[in-house]
XYZ file of C-alpha atoms in Angstrom:
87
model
C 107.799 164.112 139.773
C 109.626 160.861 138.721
C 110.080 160.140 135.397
C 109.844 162.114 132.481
C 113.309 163.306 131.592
C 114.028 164.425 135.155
C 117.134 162.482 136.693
C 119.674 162.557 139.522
C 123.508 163.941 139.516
C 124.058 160.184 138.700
C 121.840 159.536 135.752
C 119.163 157.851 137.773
C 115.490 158.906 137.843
C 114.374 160.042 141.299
C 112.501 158.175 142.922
C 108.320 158.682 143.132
C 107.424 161.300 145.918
C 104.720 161.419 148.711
C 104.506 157.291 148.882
C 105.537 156.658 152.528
C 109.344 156.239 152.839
C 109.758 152.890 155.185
C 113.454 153.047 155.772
C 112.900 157.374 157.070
C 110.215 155.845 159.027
C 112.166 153.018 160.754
C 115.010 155.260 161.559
C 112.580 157.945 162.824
C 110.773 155.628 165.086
C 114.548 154.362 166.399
C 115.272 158.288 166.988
C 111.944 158.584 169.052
C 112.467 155.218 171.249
C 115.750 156.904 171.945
C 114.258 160.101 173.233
C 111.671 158.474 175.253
C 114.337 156.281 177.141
C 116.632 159.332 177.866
C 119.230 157.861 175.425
C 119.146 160.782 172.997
C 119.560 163.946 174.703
C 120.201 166.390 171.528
C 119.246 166.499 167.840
C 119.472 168.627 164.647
C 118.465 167.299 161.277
C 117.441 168.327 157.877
C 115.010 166.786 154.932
C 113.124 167.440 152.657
C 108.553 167.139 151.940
C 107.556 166.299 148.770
C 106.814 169.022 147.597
C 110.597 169.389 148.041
C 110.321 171.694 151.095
C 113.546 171.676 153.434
C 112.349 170.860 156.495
C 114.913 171.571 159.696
C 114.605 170.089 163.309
C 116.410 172.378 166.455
C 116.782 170.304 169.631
C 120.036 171.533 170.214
C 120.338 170.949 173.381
C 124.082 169.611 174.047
C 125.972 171.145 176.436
C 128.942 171.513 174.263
C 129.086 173.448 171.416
C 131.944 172.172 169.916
C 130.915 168.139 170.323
C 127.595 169.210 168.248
C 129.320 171.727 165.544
C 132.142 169.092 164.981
C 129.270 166.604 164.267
C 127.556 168.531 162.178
C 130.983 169.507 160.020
C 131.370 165.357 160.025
C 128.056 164.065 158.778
C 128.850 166.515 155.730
C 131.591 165.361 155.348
C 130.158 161.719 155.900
C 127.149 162.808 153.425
C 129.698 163.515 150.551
C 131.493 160.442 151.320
C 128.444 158.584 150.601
C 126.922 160.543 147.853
C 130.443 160.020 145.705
C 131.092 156.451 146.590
C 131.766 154.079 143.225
C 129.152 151.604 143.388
């Protein structure tokens, strides 16, 4: 629901949902070429549908715990990083 008086944390509308998302899909599509090679072994990831669903992904299947929960406690740390970055 774009539009309207509906905007981000940054004054921006959101942008219009359900229309096919072609950067997601290219990095998807780089994620699966990975797994079908072998290169990526593991994976845990979060987004969200349209109807603003939170969708999760489990394929934790890393051998060490503490290589996957230190990655996960540095992409939020990377997220916020990027979310609060001055343009």
């Amino acid at each position: 629901m774009a539009g309207g008086n509906v905007y981000t944390l940054f004054g921006e509308n959101p942008p219009e949902l359900g229309e096919p998302n072609q950067p997601l899909i290219k990095a998807i599509t780089n994620l699966l070429e990975m797994a079908k090679t072998g290169r990526l072994q593991s994976f845990v990831g979060t987004g969200f549908t349209h109807e603003g669903n939170r969708l999760s992904l489990w394929c934790d299947t890393h051998p060490d715990i503490y290589q996957m929960l230190g990655s996960i406690a540095w992409l939020e740390h990377e997220y916020v990083e990027r979310q609060t970055k001055a343009d």
